[in-house]
PDB file of C-alpha atoms in Angstrom:
ATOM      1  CA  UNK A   1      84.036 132.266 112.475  1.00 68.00           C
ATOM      2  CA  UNK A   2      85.783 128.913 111.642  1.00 95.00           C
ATOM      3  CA  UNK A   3      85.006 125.752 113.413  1.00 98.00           C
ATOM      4  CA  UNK A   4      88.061 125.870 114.567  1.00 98.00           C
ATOM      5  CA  UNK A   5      89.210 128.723 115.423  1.00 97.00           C
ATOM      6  CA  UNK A   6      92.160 129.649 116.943  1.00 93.00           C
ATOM      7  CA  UNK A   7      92.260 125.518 118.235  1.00 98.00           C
ATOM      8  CA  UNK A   8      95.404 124.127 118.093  1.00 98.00           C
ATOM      9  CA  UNK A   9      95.626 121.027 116.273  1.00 98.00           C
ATOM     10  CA  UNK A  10      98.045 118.242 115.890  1.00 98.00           C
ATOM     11  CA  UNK A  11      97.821 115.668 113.588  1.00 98.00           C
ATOM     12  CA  UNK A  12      99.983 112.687 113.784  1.00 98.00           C
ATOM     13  CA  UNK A  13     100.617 110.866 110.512  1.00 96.00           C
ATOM     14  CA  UNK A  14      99.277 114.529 108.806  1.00 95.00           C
ATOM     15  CA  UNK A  15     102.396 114.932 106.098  1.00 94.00           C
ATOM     16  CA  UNK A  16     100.082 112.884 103.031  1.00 93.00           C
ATOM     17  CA  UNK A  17      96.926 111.377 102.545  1.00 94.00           C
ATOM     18  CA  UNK A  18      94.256 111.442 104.866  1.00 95.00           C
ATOM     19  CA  UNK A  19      96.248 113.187 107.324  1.00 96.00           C
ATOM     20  CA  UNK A  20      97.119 116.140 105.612  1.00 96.00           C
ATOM     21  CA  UNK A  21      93.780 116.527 104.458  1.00 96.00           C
ATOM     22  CA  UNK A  22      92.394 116.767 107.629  1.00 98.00           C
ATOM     23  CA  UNK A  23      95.232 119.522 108.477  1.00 98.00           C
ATOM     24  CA  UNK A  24      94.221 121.542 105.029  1.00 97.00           C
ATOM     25  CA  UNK A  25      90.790 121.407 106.245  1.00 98.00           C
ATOM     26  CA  UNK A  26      91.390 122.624 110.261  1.00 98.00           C
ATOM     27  CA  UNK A  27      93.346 125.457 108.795  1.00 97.00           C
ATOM     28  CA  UNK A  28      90.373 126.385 106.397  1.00 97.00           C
ATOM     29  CA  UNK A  29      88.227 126.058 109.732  1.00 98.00           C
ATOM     30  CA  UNK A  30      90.752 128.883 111.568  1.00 97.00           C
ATOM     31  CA  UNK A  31      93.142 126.389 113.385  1.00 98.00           C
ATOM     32  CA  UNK A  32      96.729 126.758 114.332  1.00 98.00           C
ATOM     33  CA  UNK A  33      98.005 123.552 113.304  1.00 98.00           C
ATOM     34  CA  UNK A  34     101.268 121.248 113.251  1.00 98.00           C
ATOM     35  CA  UNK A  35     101.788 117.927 111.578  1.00 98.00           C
ATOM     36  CA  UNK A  36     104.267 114.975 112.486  1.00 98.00           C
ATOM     37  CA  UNK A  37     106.081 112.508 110.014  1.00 96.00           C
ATOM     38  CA  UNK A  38     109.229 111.213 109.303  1.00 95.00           C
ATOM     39  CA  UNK A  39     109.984 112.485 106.183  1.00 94.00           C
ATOM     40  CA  UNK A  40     110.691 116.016 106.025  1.00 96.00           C
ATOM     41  CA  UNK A  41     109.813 116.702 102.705  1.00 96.00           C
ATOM     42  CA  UNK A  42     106.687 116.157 102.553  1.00 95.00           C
ATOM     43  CA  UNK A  43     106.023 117.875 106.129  1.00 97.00           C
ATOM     44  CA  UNK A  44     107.928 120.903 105.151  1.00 97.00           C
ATOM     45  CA  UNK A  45     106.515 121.533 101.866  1.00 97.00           C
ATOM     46  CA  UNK A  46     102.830 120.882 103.444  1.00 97.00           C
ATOM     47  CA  UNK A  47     103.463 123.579 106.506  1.00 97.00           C
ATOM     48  CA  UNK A  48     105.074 125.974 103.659  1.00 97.00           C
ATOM     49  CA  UNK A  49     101.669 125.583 101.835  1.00 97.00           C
ATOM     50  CA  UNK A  50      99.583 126.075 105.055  1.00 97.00           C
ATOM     51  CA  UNK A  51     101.948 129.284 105.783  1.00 96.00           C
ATOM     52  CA  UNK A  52     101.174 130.909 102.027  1.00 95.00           C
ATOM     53  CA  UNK A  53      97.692 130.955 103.364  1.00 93.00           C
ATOM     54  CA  UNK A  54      98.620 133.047 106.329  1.00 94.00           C
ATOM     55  CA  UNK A  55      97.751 129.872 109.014  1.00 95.00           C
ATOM     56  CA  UNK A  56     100.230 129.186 111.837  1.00 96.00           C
ATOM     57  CA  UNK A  57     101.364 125.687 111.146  1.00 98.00           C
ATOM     58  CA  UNK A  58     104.687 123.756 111.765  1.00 98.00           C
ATOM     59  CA  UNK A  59     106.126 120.630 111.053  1.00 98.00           C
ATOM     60  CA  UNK A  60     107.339 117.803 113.849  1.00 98.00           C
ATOM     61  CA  UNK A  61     110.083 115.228 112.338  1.00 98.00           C
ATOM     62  CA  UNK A  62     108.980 111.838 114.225  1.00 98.00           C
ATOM     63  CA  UNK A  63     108.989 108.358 113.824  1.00 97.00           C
ATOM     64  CA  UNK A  64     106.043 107.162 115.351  1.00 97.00           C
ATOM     65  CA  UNK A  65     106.875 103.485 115.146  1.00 97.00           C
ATOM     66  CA  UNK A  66     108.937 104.787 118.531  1.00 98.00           C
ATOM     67  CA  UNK A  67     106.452 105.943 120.898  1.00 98.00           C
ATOM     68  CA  UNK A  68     109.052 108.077 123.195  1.00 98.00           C
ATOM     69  CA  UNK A  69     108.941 110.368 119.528  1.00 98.00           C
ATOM     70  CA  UNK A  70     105.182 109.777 119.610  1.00 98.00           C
ATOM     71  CA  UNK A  71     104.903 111.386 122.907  1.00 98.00           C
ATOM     72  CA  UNK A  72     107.292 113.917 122.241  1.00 98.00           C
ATOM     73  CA  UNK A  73     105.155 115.344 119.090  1.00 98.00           C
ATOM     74  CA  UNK A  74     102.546 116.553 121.601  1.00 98.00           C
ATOM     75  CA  UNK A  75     105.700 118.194 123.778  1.00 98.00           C
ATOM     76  CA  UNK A  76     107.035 120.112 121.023  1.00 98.00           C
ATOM     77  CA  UNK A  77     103.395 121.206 120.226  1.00 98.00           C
ATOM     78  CA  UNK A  78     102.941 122.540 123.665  1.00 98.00           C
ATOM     79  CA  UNK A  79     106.529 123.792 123.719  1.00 98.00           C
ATOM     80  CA  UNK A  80     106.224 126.129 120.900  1.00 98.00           C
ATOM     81  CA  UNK A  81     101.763 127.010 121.204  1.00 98.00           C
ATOM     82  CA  UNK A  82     101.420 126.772 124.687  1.00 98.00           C
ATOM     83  CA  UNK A  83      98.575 124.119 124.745  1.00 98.00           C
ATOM     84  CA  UNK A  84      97.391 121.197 122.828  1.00 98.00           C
ATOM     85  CA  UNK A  85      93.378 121.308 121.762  1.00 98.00           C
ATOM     86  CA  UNK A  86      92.992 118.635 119.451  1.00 98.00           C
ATOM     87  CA  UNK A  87      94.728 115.696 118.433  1.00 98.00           C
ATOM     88  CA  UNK A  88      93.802 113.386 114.514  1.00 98.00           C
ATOM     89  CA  UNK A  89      95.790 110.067 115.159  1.00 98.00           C
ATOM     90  CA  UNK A  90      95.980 109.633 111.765  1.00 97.00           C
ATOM     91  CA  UNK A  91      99.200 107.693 110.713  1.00 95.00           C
ATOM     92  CA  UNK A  92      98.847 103.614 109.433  1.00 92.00           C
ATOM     93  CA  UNK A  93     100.900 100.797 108.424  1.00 93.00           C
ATOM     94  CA  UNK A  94      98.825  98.296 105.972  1.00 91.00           C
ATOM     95  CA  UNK A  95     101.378  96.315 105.165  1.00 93.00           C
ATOM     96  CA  UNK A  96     100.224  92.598 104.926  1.00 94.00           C
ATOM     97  CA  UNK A  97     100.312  89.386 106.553  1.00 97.00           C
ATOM     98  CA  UNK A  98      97.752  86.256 107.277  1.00 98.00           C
ATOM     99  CA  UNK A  99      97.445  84.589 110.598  1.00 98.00           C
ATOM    100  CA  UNK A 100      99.606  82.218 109.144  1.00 98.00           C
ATOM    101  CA  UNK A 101     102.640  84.399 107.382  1.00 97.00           C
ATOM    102  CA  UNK A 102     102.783  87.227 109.855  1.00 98.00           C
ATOM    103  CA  UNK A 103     106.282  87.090 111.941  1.00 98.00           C
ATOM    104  CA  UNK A 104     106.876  88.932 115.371  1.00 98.00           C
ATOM    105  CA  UNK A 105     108.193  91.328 113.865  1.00 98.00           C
ATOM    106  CA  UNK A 106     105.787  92.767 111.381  1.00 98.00           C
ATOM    107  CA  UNK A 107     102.968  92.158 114.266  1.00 98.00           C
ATOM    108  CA  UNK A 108     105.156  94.288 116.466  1.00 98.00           C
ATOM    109  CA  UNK A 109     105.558  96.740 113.412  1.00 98.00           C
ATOM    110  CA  UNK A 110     101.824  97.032 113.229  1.00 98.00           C
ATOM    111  CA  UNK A 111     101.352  97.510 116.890  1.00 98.00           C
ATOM    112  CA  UNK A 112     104.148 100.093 117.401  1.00 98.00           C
ATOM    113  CA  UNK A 113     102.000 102.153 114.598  1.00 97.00           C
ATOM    114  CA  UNK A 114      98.319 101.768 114.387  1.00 98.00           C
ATOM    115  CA  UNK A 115      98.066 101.383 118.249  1.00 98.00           C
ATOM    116  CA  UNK A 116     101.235 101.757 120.627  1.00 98.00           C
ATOM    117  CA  UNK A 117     101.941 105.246 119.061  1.00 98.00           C
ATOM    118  CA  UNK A 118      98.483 107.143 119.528  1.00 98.00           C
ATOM    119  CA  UNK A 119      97.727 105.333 122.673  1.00 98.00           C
ATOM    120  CA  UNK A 120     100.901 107.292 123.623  1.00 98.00           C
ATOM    121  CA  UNK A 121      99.905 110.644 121.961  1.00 98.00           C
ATOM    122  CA  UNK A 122      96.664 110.342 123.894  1.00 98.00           C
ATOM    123  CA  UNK A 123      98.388 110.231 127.127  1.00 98.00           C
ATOM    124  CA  UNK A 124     100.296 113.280 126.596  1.00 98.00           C
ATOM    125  CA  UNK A 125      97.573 115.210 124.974  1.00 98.00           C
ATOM    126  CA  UNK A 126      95.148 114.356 127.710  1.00 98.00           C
ATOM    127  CA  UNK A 127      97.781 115.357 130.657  1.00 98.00           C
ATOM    128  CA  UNK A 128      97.723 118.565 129.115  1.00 98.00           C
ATOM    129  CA  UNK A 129      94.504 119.444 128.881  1.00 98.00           C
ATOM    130  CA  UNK A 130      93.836 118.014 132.151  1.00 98.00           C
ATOM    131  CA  UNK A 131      96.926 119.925 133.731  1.00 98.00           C
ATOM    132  CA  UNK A 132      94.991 123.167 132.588  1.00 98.00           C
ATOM    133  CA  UNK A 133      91.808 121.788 133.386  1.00 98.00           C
ATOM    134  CA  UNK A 134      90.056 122.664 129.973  1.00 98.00           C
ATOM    135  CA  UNK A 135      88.476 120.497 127.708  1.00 98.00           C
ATOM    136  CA  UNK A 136      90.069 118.969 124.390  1.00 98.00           C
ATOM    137  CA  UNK A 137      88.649 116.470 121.826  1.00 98.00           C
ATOM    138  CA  UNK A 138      90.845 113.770 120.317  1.00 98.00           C
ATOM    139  CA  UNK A 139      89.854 111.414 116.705  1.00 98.00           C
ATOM    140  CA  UNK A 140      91.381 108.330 116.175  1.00 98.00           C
ATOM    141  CA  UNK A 141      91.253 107.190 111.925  1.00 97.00           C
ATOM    142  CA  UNK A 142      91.090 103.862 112.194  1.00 97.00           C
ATOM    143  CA  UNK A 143      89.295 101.555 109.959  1.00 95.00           C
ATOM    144  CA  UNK A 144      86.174  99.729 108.707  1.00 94.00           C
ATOM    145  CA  UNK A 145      88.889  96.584 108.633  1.00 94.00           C
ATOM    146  CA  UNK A 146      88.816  96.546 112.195  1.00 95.00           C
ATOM    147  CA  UNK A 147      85.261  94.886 112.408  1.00 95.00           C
ATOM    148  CA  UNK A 148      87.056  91.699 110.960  1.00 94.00           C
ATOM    149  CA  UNK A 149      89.272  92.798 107.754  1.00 92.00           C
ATOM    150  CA  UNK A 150      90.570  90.629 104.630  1.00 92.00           C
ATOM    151  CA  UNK A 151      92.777  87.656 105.489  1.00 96.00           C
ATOM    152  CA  UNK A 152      95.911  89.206 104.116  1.00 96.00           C
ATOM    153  CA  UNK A 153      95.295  92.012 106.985  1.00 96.00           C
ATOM    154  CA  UNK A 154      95.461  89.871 110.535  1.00 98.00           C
ATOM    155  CA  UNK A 155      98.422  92.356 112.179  1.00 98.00           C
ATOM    156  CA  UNK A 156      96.715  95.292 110.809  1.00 96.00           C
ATOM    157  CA  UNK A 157      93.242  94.097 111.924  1.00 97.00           C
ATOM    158  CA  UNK A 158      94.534  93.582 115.569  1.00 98.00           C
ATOM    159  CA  UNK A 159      96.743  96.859 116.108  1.00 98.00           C
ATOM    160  CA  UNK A 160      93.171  98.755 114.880  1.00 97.00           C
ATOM    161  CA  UNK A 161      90.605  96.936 116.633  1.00 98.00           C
ATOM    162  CA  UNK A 162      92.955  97.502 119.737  1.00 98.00           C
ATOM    163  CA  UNK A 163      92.893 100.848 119.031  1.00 98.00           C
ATOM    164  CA  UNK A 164      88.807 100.653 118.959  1.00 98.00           C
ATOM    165  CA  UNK A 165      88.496  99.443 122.114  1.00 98.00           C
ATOM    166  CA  UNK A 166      91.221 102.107 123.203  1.00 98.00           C
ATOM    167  CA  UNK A 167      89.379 105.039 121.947  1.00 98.00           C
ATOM    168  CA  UNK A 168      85.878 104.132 123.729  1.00 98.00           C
ATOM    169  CA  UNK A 169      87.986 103.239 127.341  1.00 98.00           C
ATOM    170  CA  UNK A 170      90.070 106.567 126.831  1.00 98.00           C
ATOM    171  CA  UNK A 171      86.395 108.385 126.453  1.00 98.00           C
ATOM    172  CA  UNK A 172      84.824 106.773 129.123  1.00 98.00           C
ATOM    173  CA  UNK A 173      87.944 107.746 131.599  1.00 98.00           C
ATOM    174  CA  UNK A 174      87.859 111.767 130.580  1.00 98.00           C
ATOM    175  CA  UNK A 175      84.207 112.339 130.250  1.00 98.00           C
ATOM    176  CA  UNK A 176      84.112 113.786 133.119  1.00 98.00           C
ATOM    177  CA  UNK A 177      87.585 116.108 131.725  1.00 98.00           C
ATOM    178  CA  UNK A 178      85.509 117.389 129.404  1.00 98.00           C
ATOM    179  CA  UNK A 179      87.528 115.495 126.866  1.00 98.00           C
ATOM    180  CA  UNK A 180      85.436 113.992 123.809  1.00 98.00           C
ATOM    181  CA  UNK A 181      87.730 111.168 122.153  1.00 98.00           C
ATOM    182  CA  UNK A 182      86.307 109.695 119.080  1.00 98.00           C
ATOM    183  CA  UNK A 183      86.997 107.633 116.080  1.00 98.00           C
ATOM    184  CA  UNK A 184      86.047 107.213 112.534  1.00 97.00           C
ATOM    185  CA  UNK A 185      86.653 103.649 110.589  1.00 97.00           C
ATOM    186  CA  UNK A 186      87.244 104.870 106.800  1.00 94.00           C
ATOM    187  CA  UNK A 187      86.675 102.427 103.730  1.00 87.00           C
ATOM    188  CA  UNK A 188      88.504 102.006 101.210  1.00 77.00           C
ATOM    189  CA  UNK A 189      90.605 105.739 100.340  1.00 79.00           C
ATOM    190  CA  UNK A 190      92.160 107.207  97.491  1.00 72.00           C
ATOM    191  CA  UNK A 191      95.392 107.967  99.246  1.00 76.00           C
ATOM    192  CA  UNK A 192      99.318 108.285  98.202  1.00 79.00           C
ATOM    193  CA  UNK A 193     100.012 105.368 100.620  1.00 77.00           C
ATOM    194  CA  UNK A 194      96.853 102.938  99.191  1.00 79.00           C
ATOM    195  CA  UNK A 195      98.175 103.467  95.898  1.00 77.00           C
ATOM    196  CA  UNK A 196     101.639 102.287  96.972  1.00 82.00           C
ATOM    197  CA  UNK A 197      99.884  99.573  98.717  1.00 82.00           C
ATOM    198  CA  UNK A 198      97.974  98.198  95.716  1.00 76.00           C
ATOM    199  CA  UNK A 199     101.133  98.412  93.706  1.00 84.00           C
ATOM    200  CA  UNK A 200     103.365  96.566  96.000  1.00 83.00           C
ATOM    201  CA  UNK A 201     101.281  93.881  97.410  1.00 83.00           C
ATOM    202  CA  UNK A 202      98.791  93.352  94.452  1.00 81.00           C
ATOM    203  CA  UNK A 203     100.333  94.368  91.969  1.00 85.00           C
ATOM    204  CA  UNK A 204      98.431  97.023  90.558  1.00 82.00           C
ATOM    205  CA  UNK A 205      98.342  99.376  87.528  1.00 88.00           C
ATOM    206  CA  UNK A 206      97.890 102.836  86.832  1.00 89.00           C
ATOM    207  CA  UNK A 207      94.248 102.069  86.530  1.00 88.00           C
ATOM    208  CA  UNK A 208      93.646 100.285  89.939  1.00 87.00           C
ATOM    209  CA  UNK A 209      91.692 103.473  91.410  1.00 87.00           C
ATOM    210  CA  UNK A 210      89.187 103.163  88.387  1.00 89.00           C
ATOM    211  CA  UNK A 211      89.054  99.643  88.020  1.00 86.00           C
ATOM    212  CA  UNK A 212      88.405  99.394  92.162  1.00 86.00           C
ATOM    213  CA  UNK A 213      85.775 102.248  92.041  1.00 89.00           C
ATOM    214  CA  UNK A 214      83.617 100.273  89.188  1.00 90.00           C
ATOM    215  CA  UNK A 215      83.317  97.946  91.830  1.00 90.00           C
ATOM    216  CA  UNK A 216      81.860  99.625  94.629  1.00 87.00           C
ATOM    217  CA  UNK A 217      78.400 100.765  95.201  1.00 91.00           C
ATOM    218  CA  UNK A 218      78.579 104.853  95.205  1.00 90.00           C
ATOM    219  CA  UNK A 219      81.464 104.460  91.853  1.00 93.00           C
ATOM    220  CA  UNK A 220      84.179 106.033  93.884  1.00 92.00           C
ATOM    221  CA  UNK A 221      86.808 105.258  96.751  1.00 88.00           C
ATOM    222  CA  UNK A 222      86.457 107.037  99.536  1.00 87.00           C
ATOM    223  CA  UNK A 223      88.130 110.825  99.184  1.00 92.00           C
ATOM    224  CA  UNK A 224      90.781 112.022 102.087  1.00 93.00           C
ATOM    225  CA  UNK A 225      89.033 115.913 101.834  1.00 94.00           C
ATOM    226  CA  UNK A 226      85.685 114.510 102.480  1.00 94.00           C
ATOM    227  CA  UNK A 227      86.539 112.109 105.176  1.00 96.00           C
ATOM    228  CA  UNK A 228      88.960 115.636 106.309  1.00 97.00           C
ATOM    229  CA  UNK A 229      85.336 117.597 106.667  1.00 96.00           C
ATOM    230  CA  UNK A 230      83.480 115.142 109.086  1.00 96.00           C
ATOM    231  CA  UNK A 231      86.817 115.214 111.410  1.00 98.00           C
ATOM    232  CA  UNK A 232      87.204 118.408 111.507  1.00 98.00           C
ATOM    233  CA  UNK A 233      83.071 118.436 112.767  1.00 98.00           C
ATOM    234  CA  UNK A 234      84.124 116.096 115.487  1.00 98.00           C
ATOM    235  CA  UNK A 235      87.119 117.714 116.800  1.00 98.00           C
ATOM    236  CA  UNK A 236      84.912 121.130 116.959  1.00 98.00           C
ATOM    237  CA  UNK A 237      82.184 122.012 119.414  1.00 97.00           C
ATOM    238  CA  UNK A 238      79.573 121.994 116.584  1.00 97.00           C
ATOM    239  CA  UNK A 239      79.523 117.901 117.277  1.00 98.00           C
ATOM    240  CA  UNK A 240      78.462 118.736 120.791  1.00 97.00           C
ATOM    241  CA  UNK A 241      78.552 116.228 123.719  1.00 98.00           C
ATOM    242  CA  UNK A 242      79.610 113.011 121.580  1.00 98.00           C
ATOM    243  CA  UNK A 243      82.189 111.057 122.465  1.00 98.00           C
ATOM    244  CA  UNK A 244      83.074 107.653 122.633  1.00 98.00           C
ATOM    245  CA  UNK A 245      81.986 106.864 119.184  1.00 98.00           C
ATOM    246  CA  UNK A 246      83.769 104.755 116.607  1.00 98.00           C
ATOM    247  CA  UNK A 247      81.968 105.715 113.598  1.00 96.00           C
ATOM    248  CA  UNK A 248      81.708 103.837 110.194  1.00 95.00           C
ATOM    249  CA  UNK A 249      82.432 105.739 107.352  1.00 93.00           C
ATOM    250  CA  UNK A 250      81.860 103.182 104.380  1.00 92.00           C
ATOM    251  CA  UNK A 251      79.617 102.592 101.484  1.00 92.00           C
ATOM    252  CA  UNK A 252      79.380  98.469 102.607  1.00 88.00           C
ATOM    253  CA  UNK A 253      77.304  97.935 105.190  1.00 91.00           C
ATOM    254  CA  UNK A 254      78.623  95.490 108.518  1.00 87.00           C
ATOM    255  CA  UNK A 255      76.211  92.894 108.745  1.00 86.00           C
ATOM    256  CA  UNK A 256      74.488  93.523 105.785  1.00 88.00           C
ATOM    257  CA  UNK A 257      74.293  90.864 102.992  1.00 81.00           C
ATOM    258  CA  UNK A 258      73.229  90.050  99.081  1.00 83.00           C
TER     259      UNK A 258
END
């Protein structure tokens, strides 16, 4: 018996990185599972690797940045399973910008991304499982930034600590749906997309991931399959009646100090 069995799970954002961790890791856990992007590379080749291991999976070409699309990834899920069971929110744009540099336009980039599209998902995941009355459980990756951030990150910082506040209000609303919405604020992560972060905006080398992990207190960046694990506890039953939690998972400690 897998954790999640025979669940079906969507995870926005899931063709690299942490998202398609977590989607490795429901399958592992027995789910039925699709994943939304907008390349289709990446998507395809991930559901073809999910398939060789004899999972249901399938791949939903989206651009989330349009949240019409980001509603319609939950559709197409229903459409072709029948149901919706769990949702990962788990596409980001870090692209940067100060208080100061930021133009409407990136700030409207960030918010169309890393709030506008899973406050849409949400809705259409939630009238689903509410239409058939059963319960559901919905994560949110957002991010330890969100308790304040780095100066270069003010757009960023605001779509996510929207999307905070969004994930405990969404909670409160369907507790009594039976449907347990939670999120996780990762750290620092060893992901395809940091790496083309640090290289484009700081202008790092092939060395950056060992050169940043030198500097942080457990000697590693956080790791997409091990953040993947503790999601795939809170989307199952096994993390019983919580919900409503934005949880940090980082090795700095808010409000701690040397």
């Amino acid at each position: 018996m897998g954790l999640l069995d025979d669940k079906v799970v969507l995870v926005n954002g899931g063709t690299q990185g942490v998202g398609a961790a977590v989607a490795r890791a429901a399958v592992r856990e027995g789910a039925v599972v699709a994943v939304s992007g907008r390349r289709p590379e990446p998507g395809e080749a991930l559901v073809a690797e999910l398939a060789g291991q004899g999972a249901k999976a399938m791949f939903v070409r989206a651009d989330l940045a349009d949240a019409g699309q980001a509603k319609e990834t939950v559709t197409q899920v229903v459409q072709a399973y029948g149901r919706i069971d769990c949702l990962v929110n788990a596409a980001g744009l870090t692209s940067r910008g100060t208080l100061l540099d930021t133009t409407p336009d990136l700030f409207d980039q960030h918010i169309a991304i890393n709030l506008k599209a899973p406050f849409f998902a949400m809705q259409a995941a939630v009238a689903d499982m509410v239409r058939r009355a059963e319960p559901g459980t919905i994560v949110n990756v957002i991010t330890s930034s969100a308790h304040g951030g780095q100066p270069f990150l003010a757009p960023y910082v605001a779509a996510k600590a929207g999307l905070t506040g969004l994930t405990r209000n969404a909670a409160h609303a369907h507790r009594w749906d039976r449907i347990r919405i939670n999120g996780l604020n990762i750290g620092w992560t060893a992901t395809e997309g940091e790496d083309a972060t640090q290289r484009a905006f700081h202008g790092a080398g092939d060395d950056w991931r060992e050169q940043a992990a030198a500097r942080l207190p457990m000697g590693k960046l956080g790791q997409p399959d091990e953040i993947a694990d503790f999601v795939v506890l809170l989307l199952s039953d096994r993390s019983g009646v919580v919900t409503g939690s934005v949880i940090d998972w980082d090795q700095n400690v808010l409000g701690g100090l040397d």
